[in-house]
Coordinates of C-alpha atoms in Angstrom, one line a residue:
Chain A
M1 CA 0.3 0.0 -0.4
T2 CA 1.4 3.4 -1.0
K3 CA 2.0 5.7 1.8
I4 CA 1.9 9.2 2.2
L5 CA 2.7 11.9 5.1
L6 CA 0.6 14.5 5.9
V7 CA 2.2 17.3 7.4
E8 CA -0.1 20.1 8.5
D9 CA -1.6 21.5 11.3
N10 CA -5.1 21.9 11.4
E11 CA -7.0 18.9 13.1
M12 CA -9.6 18.8 10.5
N13 CA -7.9 19.4 7.8
R14 CA -6.0 16.3 9.2
D15 CA -8.7 14.2 9.6
M16 CA -10.6 15.1 6.4
L17 CA -7.5 14.4 3.9
T18 CA -6.8 11.4 6.0
R19 CA -10.1 9.6 5.8
R20 CA -10.4 10.7 2.1
L21 CA -7.1 9.3 0.9
S22 CA -7.4 6.4 3.5
R23 CA -10.4 5.6 1.2
H24 CA -8.8 5.6 -2.0
G25 CA -6.4 2.8 -0.9
F26 CA -3.5 4.8 0.7
E27 CA -1.8 4.2 3.8
V28 CA -1.7 8.1 5.7
C29 CA 0.2 8.8 8.6
C30 CA 0.5 12.2 10.3
A31 CA 2.7 14.7 11.8
P32 CA 0.9 18.3 13.1
D33 CA 4.1 20.4 13.0
G34 CA 7.5 20.9 10.4
P35 CA 9.8 19.4 13.1
S36 CA 7.3 15.8 13.7
G37 CA 7.2 15.9 10.1
V38 CA 10.4 16.1 9.5
R39 CA 11.5 12.8 11.6
M40 CA 8.5 10.9 10.4
S41 CA 10.2 11.7 6.3
E42 CA 12.6 9.4 8.0
E43 CA 11.1 7.1 10.2
E44 CA 8.2 6.5 7.7
M45 CA 9.5 6.5 4.8
P46 CA 6.3 7.4 2.9
S47 CA 6.2 7.6 -1.2
V48 CA 4.6 11.0 -0.7
I49 CA 4.8 14.4 1.6
L50 CA 2.1 16.6 1.2
M51 CA 3.0 19.9 2.8
D52 CA 1.2 22.4 4.2
V53 CA 3.2 25.7 4.5
A54 CA 1.8 27.3 6.9
L55 CA 2.8 25.5 10.1
G56 CA 3.8 28.1 12.7
A57 CA 7.2 28.4 13.8
M58 CA 8.8 25.8 11.3
D59 CA 7.0 27.0 8.4
G60 CA 6.8 24.0 5.5
W61 CA 9.4 25.3 2.9
E62 CA 11.8 24.9 5.8
A63 CA 10.6 21.6 6.8
T64 CA 11.0 20.9 2.8
T65 CA 14.6 22.1 2.9
L66 CA 15.4 20.3 5.9
I67 CA 14.0 16.6 4.2
K68 CA 15.4 17.8 0.4
A69 CA 19.0 18.3 2.5
R70 CA 19.2 14.7 4.3
P71 CA 20.3 12.1 1.9
S72 CA 17.8 9.3 3.0
T73 CA 14.7 11.3 2.3
A74 CA 16.0 13.5 -0.6
H75 CA 14.3 11.6 -3.3
I76 CA 10.9 12.1 -2.1
P77 CA 8.5 13.9 -4.1
V78 CA 7.1 16.5 -2.1
I79 CA 3.4 18.7 -2.9
A80 CA 3.2 21.8 -1.0
L81 CA -0.6 22.6 -0.2
T82 CA -1.1 26.6 0.4
A83 CA -4.3 28.9 0.9
H84 CA -3.5 30.7 -2.6
A85 CA -3.3 30.3 -5.6
L86 CA -0.2 32.7 -5.7
A87 CA 2.7 32.8 -8.2
S88 CA 5.1 33.9 -4.8
D89 CA 4.2 30.9 -3.8
R90 CA 4.4 27.9 -6.7
K91 CA 8.4 29.7 -7.4
R92 CA 9.6 29.1 -3.6
S93 CA 7.7 25.9 -3.1
V94 CA 9.7 25.1 -6.9
E95 CA 12.8 26.4 -5.0
V96 CA 12.9 24.2 -2.4
G97 CA 12.2 21.2 -4.1
C98 CA 8.9 20.6 -3.7
A99 CA 7.5 18.5 -7.1
D100 CA 3.9 19.9 -7.0
F101 CA 1.9 22.7 -5.2
D102 CA -1.6 23.0 -4.5
T103 CA -4.3 24.7 -3.4
K104 CA -6.4 24.2 -0.5
P105 CA -9.6 23.3 -0.1
V106 CA -8.4 20.2 -1.2
D107 CA -10.0 19.3 -4.7
L108 CA -9.3 16.2 -4.6
P109 CA -9.6 14.2 -8.1
R110 CA -7.3 17.2 -8.5
L111 CA -4.3 16.3 -6.0
L112 CA -4.9 12.7 -6.6
S113 CA -3.8 12.9 -10.6
K114 CA -1.1 15.2 -8.5
I115 CA -0.2 12.1 -6.3
N116 CA -0.2 9.7 -9.1
A117 CA 2.0 12.1 -11.1
C118 CA 4.5 12.2 -8.8
L119 CA 4.3 8.3 -7.9
Q120 CA 4.9 7.8 -11.7
A121 CA 7.5 9.7 -12.1
P122 CA 11.5 8.2 -12.1
A123 CA 12.5 9.2 -8.7
A124 CA 13.6 13.0 -7.8
Chain B
M1 CA -9.9 79.4 16.4
A2 CA -9.0 82.6 16.0
R3 CA -10.5 84.5 12.6
V4 CA -9.1 87.7 11.2
Q5 CA -11.9 90.7 10.2
E6 CA -10.0 91.2 6.7
E7 CA -10.6 95.5 7.6
S8 CA -8.5 96.9 4.6
S9 CA -10.5 100.8 5.0
A10 CA -9.3 102.8 2.0
L11 CA -7.6 104.9 4.2
D12 CA -5.2 101.4 4.2
R13 CA -5.8 101.0 0.6
F14 CA -4.6 104.5 -0.4
I15 CA -2.0 104.2 1.8
D16 CA -0.8 100.8 0.4
W17 CA -0.4 101.8 -2.9
F18 CA 2.4 104.2 -2.4
I19 CA 4.2 101.0 -0.3
P20 CA 7.2 100.0 -3.0
P21 CA 6.7 95.8 -3.8
E22 CA 9.6 95.6 -2.0
L23 CA 8.8 96.7 0.7
A24 CA 4.9 95.1 0.6
A25 CA 6.5 91.9 0.3
Q26 CA 7.9 91.8 4.3
R27 CA 5.6 92.4 6.5
E28 CA 7.9 94.0 9.1
K29 CA 9.2 96.7 6.2
R30 CA 5.7 97.2 5.0
Q31 CA 4.3 97.9 8.4
L32 CA 7.2 100.3 8.7
A33 CA 6.6 102.3 5.7
R34 CA 2.9 102.6 7.1
M35 CA 3.3 104.5 9.8
F36 CA 6.5 107.0 7.8
L37 CA 3.4 107.4 5.1
I38 CA 1.0 107.6 8.0
S39 CA 2.9 110.7 9.2
H40 CA 3.8 112.2 5.6
L41 CA 0.4 112.4 4.3
C42 CA -1.4 114.2 8.0
G43 CA 1.5 115.2 9.1
P44 CA 1.9 118.5 7.0
L45 CA -2.1 119.0 7.5
L46 CA -1.4 119.3 11.4
G47 CA 1.9 121.4 10.5
N48 CA 1.3 123.6 8.7
V49 CA -1.4 124.8 11.7
V50 CA 1.7 126.9 13.4
P51 CA 2.9 128.7 9.8
G52 CA -0.5 129.4 9.5
A53 CA -1.5 131.0 12.9
V54 CA 2.1 132.7 12.8
W55 CA 0.4 134.0 9.7
F56 CA -2.7 135.0 11.3
L57 CA -1.1 137.2 14.3
E58 CA 1.5 138.7 12.3
G59 CA -1.4 139.9 9.7
R60 CA 0.8 139.4 6.8
P61 CA 3.5 136.5 4.9
T62 CA 6.2 136.5 6.3
F63 CA 9.9 135.2 4.6
P64 CA 10.7 132.6 7.8
M65 CA 7.0 131.7 7.9
A66 CA 7.0 131.1 4.1
I67 CA 10.3 128.7 4.3
L68 CA 8.3 127.1 7.2
A69 CA 5.4 126.4 5.3
A70 CA 7.5 125.1 2.3
S71 CA 9.3 122.9 4.1
I72 CA 6.3 121.5 6.3
T73 CA 4.8 121.0 2.3
A74 CA 7.4 118.9 1.2
F75 CA 6.5 116.3 3.5
W76 CA 3.9 115.0 0.8
V77 CA 6.2 114.9 -1.7
F78 CA 7.6 112.0 0.0
P79 CA 5.4 109.3 -0.5
F80 CA 6.3 110.1 -4.0
L81 CA 9.5 109.5 -4.1
L82 CA 9.1 106.4 -1.7
K83 CA 6.7 105.1 -4.3
W84 CA 9.1 106.1 -7.2
F85 CA 12.6 105.1 -6.1
G86 CA 12.2 102.8 -2.9
R87 CA 14.9 103.7 -0.6
Y88 CA 12.9 103.7 2.6
N89 CA 16.2 104.3 4.3
L90 CA 17.5 107.1 3.4
L91 CA 14.3 108.9 2.5
C92 CA 13.9 108.4 6.3
F93 CA 17.2 110.3 7.3
V94 CA 16.4 112.9 4.8
S95 CA 12.4 113.2 6.4
V96 CA 14.3 113.4 10.1
Q97 CA 16.3 116.4 8.8
N98 CA 13.8 117.8 7.3
L99 CA 12.0 117.7 10.3
M100 CA 14.9 119.1 12.4
F101 CA 15.0 121.8 10.3
C102 CA 11.3 122.7 10.2
I103 CA 11.3 122.9 13.8
L104 CA 14.2 123.9 14.6
W105 CA 13.8 126.8 11.9
S106 CA 10.4 127.9 13.8
C107 CA 12.4 127.5 17.2
Y108 CA 14.8 130.1 16.0
F109 CA 12.3 132.7 14.6
Y110 CA 10.3 132.1 17.6
G111 CA 11.5 132.7 20.8
G112 CA 14.3 130.3 20.5
V113 CA 14.9 128.0 23.4
T114 CA 11.5 129.3 24.8
S115 CA 9.6 128.8 21.9
P116 CA 6.0 128.0 21.8
T117 CA 6.3 125.5 19.0
L118 CA 9.2 123.6 21.3
P119 CA 6.5 120.4 22.0
W120 CA 7.4 119.4 18.3
V121 CA 11.0 118.8 19.5
L122 CA 9.2 115.6 21.0
T123 CA 8.6 114.5 17.9
I124 CA 11.4 114.3 16.0
P125 CA 12.9 111.0 18.5
L126 CA 9.0 109.8 18.3
L127 CA 8.7 109.8 14.5
T128 CA 12.7 108.5 14.0
F129 CA 12.6 105.7 15.7
F130 CA 9.4 104.7 14.2
Y131 CA 10.4 105.3 11.2
I132 CA 13.8 103.2 11.2
G133 CA 12.4 100.1 12.6
P134 CA 14.4 98.5 15.0
S135 CA 18.2 98.1 13.6
P136 CA 21.3 99.6 15.8
K137 CA 23.5 101.2 13.0
L138 CA 20.5 103.6 12.2
R139 CA 19.5 104.1 15.4
I140 CA 23.3 105.3 16.2
M141 CA 23.4 107.4 13.0
A142 CA 20.0 108.8 14.0
L143 CA 21.6 110.1 17.3
C144 CA 24.5 111.4 15.3
Q145 CA 22.0 113.7 13.3
F146 CA 20.4 114.6 16.4
A147 CA 23.8 115.4 18.0
C148 CA 24.7 117.7 15.0
N149 CA 21.4 119.1 14.4
F150 CA 21.0 120.4 17.9
S151 CA 25.3 121.4 17.6
I152 CA 24.4 123.5 15.0
F153 CA 21.7 125.2 15.8
F154 CA 22.5 126.2 19.2
L155 CA 26.0 127.3 17.7
L156 CA 23.7 129.3 15.3
Y157 CA 21.7 130.7 18.2
R158 CA 25.1 131.9 20.2
L159 CA 27.1 133.4 17.1
I160 CA 24.2 134.7 15.1
P161 CA 21.4 136.8 17.3
A162 CA 17.8 135.8 16.6
P163 CA 15.8 138.9 14.9
P164 CA 13.1 139.9 17.5
P165 CA 10.2 138.0 16.4
P166 CA 8.0 140.2 14.4
I167 CA 4.4 139.2 15.7
S168 CA 3.2 141.9 16.7
S169 CA 2.1 141.7 20.4
E170 CA 5.0 139.8 21.3
V171 CA 3.6 138.5 25.1
V172 CA -0.3 137.5 23.9
G173 CA 0.6 136.6 20.2
L174 CA 3.4 134.4 21.2
Q175 CA 1.0 132.8 23.7
V176 CA -1.4 132.1 21.3
L177 CA 1.2 130.4 19.1
G178 CA 2.1 128.1 22.1
I179 CA -1.4 127.4 22.8
V180 CA -2.3 126.2 18.7
S181 CA 1.4 124.9 18.7
T182 CA 0.8 122.5 21.6
L183 CA -2.8 121.5 20.6
A184 CA -1.4 120.7 16.8
C185 CA 1.6 118.7 18.0
A186 CA -0.9 116.5 20.2
G187 CA -3.0 116.0 17.6
Y188 CA 0.0 114.9 15.8
V189 CA 1.2 112.4 18.3
T190 CA -2.6 110.9 19.4
M191 CA -2.7 111.0 15.5
M192 CA 0.5 108.6 15.1
A193 CA -0.3 106.8 19.1
L194 CA -3.5 105.7 17.3
Y195 CA -2.5 104.7 13.8
Y196 CA 0.6 102.7 15.9
R197 CA -1.6 100.9 18.0
R198 CA -3.8 100.1 15.3
I199 CA -1.1 98.8 12.8
L200 CA 0.4 96.3 16.4
D201 CA -3.6 94.9 16.7
S202 CA -3.6 93.6 13.4
G203 CA -0.2 92.7 13.2
A204 CA -1.2 91.1 16.9
E205 CA -4.3 89.3 14.9
L206 CA -2.0 88.1 12.0
E207 CA -0.4 86.2 14.7
A208 CA -3.1 85.0 16.4
E209 CA -4.4 83.6 13.2
M210 CA -0.6 82.1 12.6
R211 CA -1.0 80.4 16.0
G212 CA -4.2 78.8 15.4
H213 CA -3.1 77.5 11.6
L214 CA -0.1 75.8 13.1
A215 CA -1.7 74.6 15.3
T216 CA -4.5 73.3 12.9
A217 CA -1.0 72.0 10.9
A218 CA 0.0 69.9 13.5
E219 CA -3.5 68.7 14.9
L220 CA -3.5 67.6 10.7
R221 CA -0.6 65.7 10.9
R222 CA -1.5 64.3 14.5
A223 CA -4.9 62.8 12.6
T224 CA -3.2 61.8 9.6
A225 CA -0.9 59.5 11.3
E226 CA -3.6 58.1 13.7
A227 CA -5.2 57.3 10.4
G228 CA -2.5 55.7 9.1
R229 CA -2.2 54.4 12.1
A230 CA -6.3 53.1 12.2
G231 CA -6.0 52.1 8.7
A232 CA -2.9 49.7 9.0
A233 CA -4.6 48.1 12.0
K234 CA -7.6 47.9 9.9
A235 CA -6.1 46.4 7.7
E236 CA -4.1 43.4 9.5
F237 CA -7.8 42.6 11.1
V238 CA -9.2 42.2 7.7
A239 CA -5.8 40.2 7.0
S240 CA -5.8 37.8 9.8
M241 CA -9.5 37.5 10.2
S242 CA -10.0 36.6 6.8
H243 CA -7.5 34.1 7.7
E244 CA -9.1 33.0 10.7
L245 CA -12.5 32.9 9.0
R246 CA -10.6 30.3 6.1
T247 CA -9.7 27.2 8.3
P248 CA -13.9 27.1 9.3
L249 CA -14.6 27.5 5.9
N250 CA -12.6 24.8 4.9
A251 CA -13.5 22.0 7.0
V252 CA -17.1 23.3 6.3
I253 CA -16.4 22.6 2.2
G254 CA -14.0 19.1 3.1
Y255 CA -16.3 17.7 5.2
S256 CA -19.5 18.5 3.5
Q257 CA -17.5 17.4 0.1
M258 CA -16.5 13.6 2.1
L259 CA -20.7 13.5 3.2
L260 CA -21.2 14.4 -0.5
E261 CA -19.6 11.3 -1.6
D262 CA -20.4 9.1 0.3
A263 CA -24.3 10.2 -0.6
E264 CA -23.6 9.6 -3.7
D265 CA -21.5 5.8 -3.3
E266 CA -24.9 5.0 -1.5
Q267 CA -27.2 6.7 -4.0
D268 CA -28.9 9.1 -1.4
D269 CA -30.2 11.4 -4.4
Q270 CA -31.9 14.2 -1.3
S271 CA -28.7 13.9 1.2
V272 CA -26.7 14.5 -1.7
A273 CA -28.8 17.8 -3.1
D274 CA -28.8 19.1 0.4
L275 CA -24.7 18.3 0.5
Q276 CA -24.1 20.5 -3.2
K277 CA -26.0 23.0 -0.8
I278 CA -23.8 23.6 1.3
H279 CA -20.6 22.3 -0.1
K280 CA -21.5 25.4 -2.9
A281 CA -22.1 27.9 -0.1
G282 CA -19.2 27.1 1.5
K283 CA -17.2 28.0 -1.8
H284 CA -19.3 31.1 -2.6
L285 CA -18.5 32.3 1.5
L286 CA -14.5 31.2 1.0
R287 CA -14.4 32.8 -2.7
L288 CA -15.2 36.9 -0.9
V289 CA -13.4 35.9 2.1
N290 CA -10.4 35.7 -0.5
E291 CA -11.9 38.8 -2.2
V292 CA -12.8 40.9 1.1
L293 CA -8.7 40.1 1.8
D294 CA -7.3 40.6 -1.4
L295 CA -9.5 44.3 -1.6
S296 CA -8.1 45.0 1.7
K297 CA -4.8 44.0 0.8
I298 CA -4.6 46.5 -2.8
E299 CA -6.8 48.5 -0.5
A300 CA -3.8 48.6 1.7
G301 CA -1.2 49.1 -0.5
K302 CA 0.4 45.7 0.3
M303 CA -0.5 43.8 -2.5
E304 CA 2.8 42.6 -4.5
L305 CA 2.6 41.6 -7.7
V306 CA 5.0 39.2 -9.0
R307 CA 5.4 40.0 -12.8
E308 CA 6.6 37.9 -15.2
E309 CA 6.7 37.2 -19.3
T310 CA 3.7 35.7 -20.0
P311 CA 3.2 34.9 -24.1
V312 CA -0.7 36.4 -23.7
A313 CA -2.7 34.4 -26.6
E314 CA -2.1 31.0 -24.8
F315 CA -2.6 33.1 -21.7
L316 CA -5.9 34.5 -22.8
A317 CA -6.8 31.3 -24.3
S318 CA -6.1 29.1 -20.6
V319 CA -8.4 31.5 -18.8
V320 CA -11.2 31.2 -21.1
E321 CA -10.8 27.5 -20.8
E322 CA -11.2 27.2 -17.5
Q323 CA -15.1 28.3 -18.0
R324 CA -15.3 25.9 -20.7
A325 CA -17.1 23.1 -18.0
E326 CA -19.9 25.9 -16.9
A327 CA -20.2 27.3 -21.0
E328 CA -21.1 23.5 -22.3
A329 CA -23.9 22.8 -19.8
K330 CA -25.2 26.1 -20.1
G331 CA -25.3 25.3 -23.8
I332 CA -24.1 28.8 -24.9
G333 CA -20.9 29.3 -27.2
L334 CA -17.2 30.3 -25.7
R335 CA -14.5 31.2 -28.2
F336 CA -11.1 33.0 -28.1
Q337 CA -11.1 35.7 -30.7
P338 CA -7.5 37.1 -30.8
S339 CA -6.5 39.7 -33.4
G340 CA -2.7 39.9 -34.2
D341 CA 0.2 38.5 -32.8
L342 CA -0.4 39.6 -28.9
G343 CA 3.2 38.8 -28.0
N344 CA 4.5 38.6 -24.3
A345 CA 4.1 40.9 -21.3
K346 CA 5.2 41.1 -18.4
W347 CA 2.5 40.5 -16.0
D348 CA 1.3 38.7 -12.7
A349 CA -0.4 36.0 -14.4
D350 CA -2.3 34.8 -10.9
R351 CA -3.8 38.4 -10.7
V352 CA -4.0 39.1 -14.2
R353 CA -6.9 35.9 -14.7
Q354 CA -8.1 36.6 -11.2
A355 CA -9.7 40.2 -12.5
L356 CA -10.1 38.5 -16.2
S357 CA -12.3 35.5 -14.8
G358 CA -14.3 37.5 -12.4
M359 CA -15.6 39.1 -15.4
L360 CA -15.6 36.0 -17.8
D361 CA -17.3 34.1 -15.0
N362 CA -20.1 36.7 -15.0
A363 CA -20.8 37.0 -18.2
V364 CA -21.1 33.3 -18.8
K365 CA -23.2 33.5 -15.3
F366 CA -25.7 36.2 -17.1
T367 CA -25.5 34.8 -20.3
D368 CA -28.3 32.0 -21.1
Q369 CA -28.4 31.9 -25.0
G370 CA -25.7 32.8 -27.4
H371 CA -22.0 32.8 -27.0
V372 CA -19.4 35.0 -24.9
I373 CA -16.6 35.8 -26.4
L374 CA -13.5 37.0 -25.7
S375 CA -11.4 39.1 -28.0
A376 CA -7.5 40.7 -27.8
E377 CA -5.5 43.0 -29.3
R378 CA -2.2 44.7 -28.6
T379 CA -1.7 48.4 -29.5
P380 CA 1.3 49.3 -31.5
G381 CA 4.1 51.6 -29.8
K382 CA 6.4 52.4 -27.6
A383 CA 4.4 51.8 -24.5
P384 CA 2.0 48.8 -26.0
T385 CA -1.5 47.7 -24.2
L386 CA -3.7 45.0 -24.5
V387 CA -7.6 45.5 -24.8
I388 CA -9.0 42.9 -23.9
R389 CA -12.9 42.8 -24.7
I390 CA -15.1 40.3 -23.1
T391 CA -18.5 40.6 -25.1
D392 CA -21.6 38.5 -24.1
T393 CA -25.3 37.8 -25.8
G394 CA -26.8 38.1 -22.1
V395 CA -29.5 39.9 -19.8
G396 CA -27.4 43.3 -20.0
I397 CA -27.2 46.2 -17.6
D398 CA -30.2 48.5 -16.4
P399 CA -28.3 51.6 -17.9
Q400 CA -28.8 53.2 -14.2
M401 CA -26.7 50.8 -12.4
L402 CA -23.4 51.1 -14.9
P403 CA -22.7 53.8 -12.9
H404 CA -22.0 51.5 -9.6
L405 CA -21.0 48.7 -11.1
F406 CA -17.6 48.4 -10.0
E407 CA -18.9 49.6 -6.3
K408 CA -18.5 46.4 -3.4
F409 CA -21.8 44.7 -3.2
T410 CA -24.1 46.0 -6.2
V411 CA -25.9 43.7 -8.1
A412 CA -27.4 45.1 -11.2
H413 CA -31.5 43.9 -9.8
D414 CA -32.8 42.7 -7.2
T415 CA -34.5 40.1 -9.5
T416 CA -31.5 39.2 -11.2
A417 CA -29.8 38.5 -7.7
S418 CA -32.4 36.1 -6.7
K419 CA -32.1 34.4 -10.0
Y420 CA -28.4 34.1 -11.0
G421 CA -27.2 35.5 -7.7
D422 CA -24.8 38.4 -7.1
T423 CA -21.5 39.5 -7.8
G424 CA -20.5 40.4 -4.9
L425 CA -17.3 42.1 -4.9
G426 CA -16.1 40.0 -8.2
L427 CA -16.0 43.4 -10.1
A428 CA -15.0 45.9 -7.4
L429 CA -11.9 43.3 -7.2
S430 CA -11.4 42.9 -10.8
L431 CA -11.4 46.6 -11.0
A432 CA -8.8 47.5 -8.3
L433 CA -6.8 44.7 -9.5
C434 CA -6.9 46.1 -13.2
K435 CA -5.5 49.4 -11.8
L436 CA -2.9 48.0 -9.4
M437 CA -1.0 46.7 -12.7
G438 CA -2.2 50.4 -14.4
G439 CA -5.2 48.9 -16.4
D440 CA -8.8 50.2 -16.2
I441 CA -11.7 49.0 -17.4
S442 CA -15.0 49.9 -18.9
V443 CA -18.8 49.0 -19.7
Q444 CA -20.7 48.9 -22.7
S445 CA -23.8 47.3 -22.0
T446 CA -27.7 47.2 -23.8
V447 CA -30.6 45.8 -21.9
G448 CA -31.7 42.9 -23.4
E449 CA -28.8 42.7 -26.1
G450 CA -25.9 41.9 -24.2
S451 CA -22.7 43.7 -22.2
C452 CA -18.9 44.4 -23.0
F453 CA -16.4 44.7 -20.2
T454 CA -13.5 46.5 -21.7
V455 CA -10.4 45.8 -20.2
T456 CA -6.7 48.1 -21.2
L457 CA -3.6 46.3 -19.4
P458 CA -0.1 47.5 -20.5
A459 CA 2.1 44.6 -21.4
A460 CA 4.8 46.2 -19.5
P461 CA 5.4 48.1 -15.9
A462 CA 5.0 51.8 -16.7
G463 CA 7.8 52.6 -14.4
A464 CA 10.6 50.3 -15.4
R465 CA 11.4 49.3 -11.8
R466 CA 8.6 50.6 -9.7
K467 CA 6.9 48.7 -7.1
A468 CA 3.1 47.7 -7.1
R469 CA 2.7 49.5 -3.8
E470 CA 3.2 52.5 -5.5
T471 CA -0.1 52.4 -8.1
A472 CA -1.7 50.8 -5.6
P473 CA -5.4 52.7 -5.8
A474 CA -6.8 54.3 -2.4
A475 CA -10.2 52.8 -3.5
P476 CA -11.8 51.3 -6.9
A477 CA -13.2 54.6 -9.3
R478 CA -16.5 55.0 -8.7
K479 CA -18.0 56.7 -12.2
R480 CA -16.4 54.5 -14.5
A481 CA -18.9 53.1 -17.2
A482 CA -19.2 54.9 -20.7
A483 CA -22.6 55.9 -20.7

């Protein structure tokens, strides 16, 4: 079963996405903040990481930078999730090494297609 | 607040007529010149009372009396000299010299050190120091002038004895002359004192007014700073508020979406219909929250634009495609019609898309049959502009509503609102965004035939490195629509 790590600080968003992704056959593990997201990326070795960018003390971009800097987890594709579809956010995501970018609230079919694209692409 | 009554009497206007512009320009100098002029214009009237009395007492004009009258009357020349030649300080000294001559002359011929015209001596320092103002150098020069004159007078008085006054009855005549002379002198000094008082008053009023203005200016600065702070605080509040609103809204939208998926799986049609309404309302509310946030950002000058080279034709085609599903569902045509090569534009594509989508979405929403066309052309020239037209064959807009179309929360008609849903902040935001990017929007519409929104956007920002915030409009313009 494909494992997804969801890094998201809002409990309801975490619950919703977990349930919806589970229903589509993914195994979902969750991290409520940046540091635990970085830690779990190594412990759980997920196939894809969904990273909320607005996370409080350590934001999603910082966490992604740390994940990408660690050789053992550098290959895991990260999809950034933000509230705004801003070019600046998208640019930032690319800069820190995100494979893709999506906006919240999540449009599930669109997110699924992005996840599948990441899974099919050769490891980055 | 102090309010000065502009009391410009005929006398003031008459006096000011003689003041040359270079003196009139400085308040201090202008006051001195006014003192100088009032004494020169009125002085000869009162001064000539003395030679008049002498003539009356002697019964015939005499040489000393004629010289006295002539030199007193000569004071009338000074205002004209001042007007034509300026040279105020020089004229002051010449005038003081003439004054001393008149007084000492009459003292010499009519009674010497016991002369009845002696009170006039008091006017010499009085007038001199009125005229020359506060300059220490001029004051010392004036004192030297006094010293010289009085020295010469006493010298002459000692060396050449004055002829006996030709006044007929010596004692009585000199007494009458003394009374007349003292009264005239008192009248003259009174006049000068009154006029001086008046100038002081007007100065005090001016100062009070100036203090009032300064206080108002300080008050204004304080109020402006406060308004600025309040505006920033408001923008901050709206921004954080929008963020706080978005989180629970995401839950509403997300969970309703989940329940909707469940209901669809279970083919529970009633629940599907209800959940769709919740989901749709949630999304509508989210859109409004985002629009409020964007508008408040623009109004606070905090909307930053990320400009990148954008292939215009490709970009516009993608904007049109976003409405494809909706247009097909309604069975209306949707076309993109570029004319000529549209080239590239340095745009913040997301913001242009946001501005155009709002209008395109409306066009599709308000058109039940026919088509919606987005056409575009590039105007040539040094500062190329892209003219984008969104034309529909929809319900059209009431001419009365056209001017208010871009205001916040305006709906063309209550009935249209209930039929099509309100447009909310969409158009206000579209206009604010276009203005932020240096462009504009105009609209033409005929009820029952359709509407045409024309968007003009410069292909590149006006100033090469100008920041977006500098062009941020305070608020969407009110009267925008073409009649």
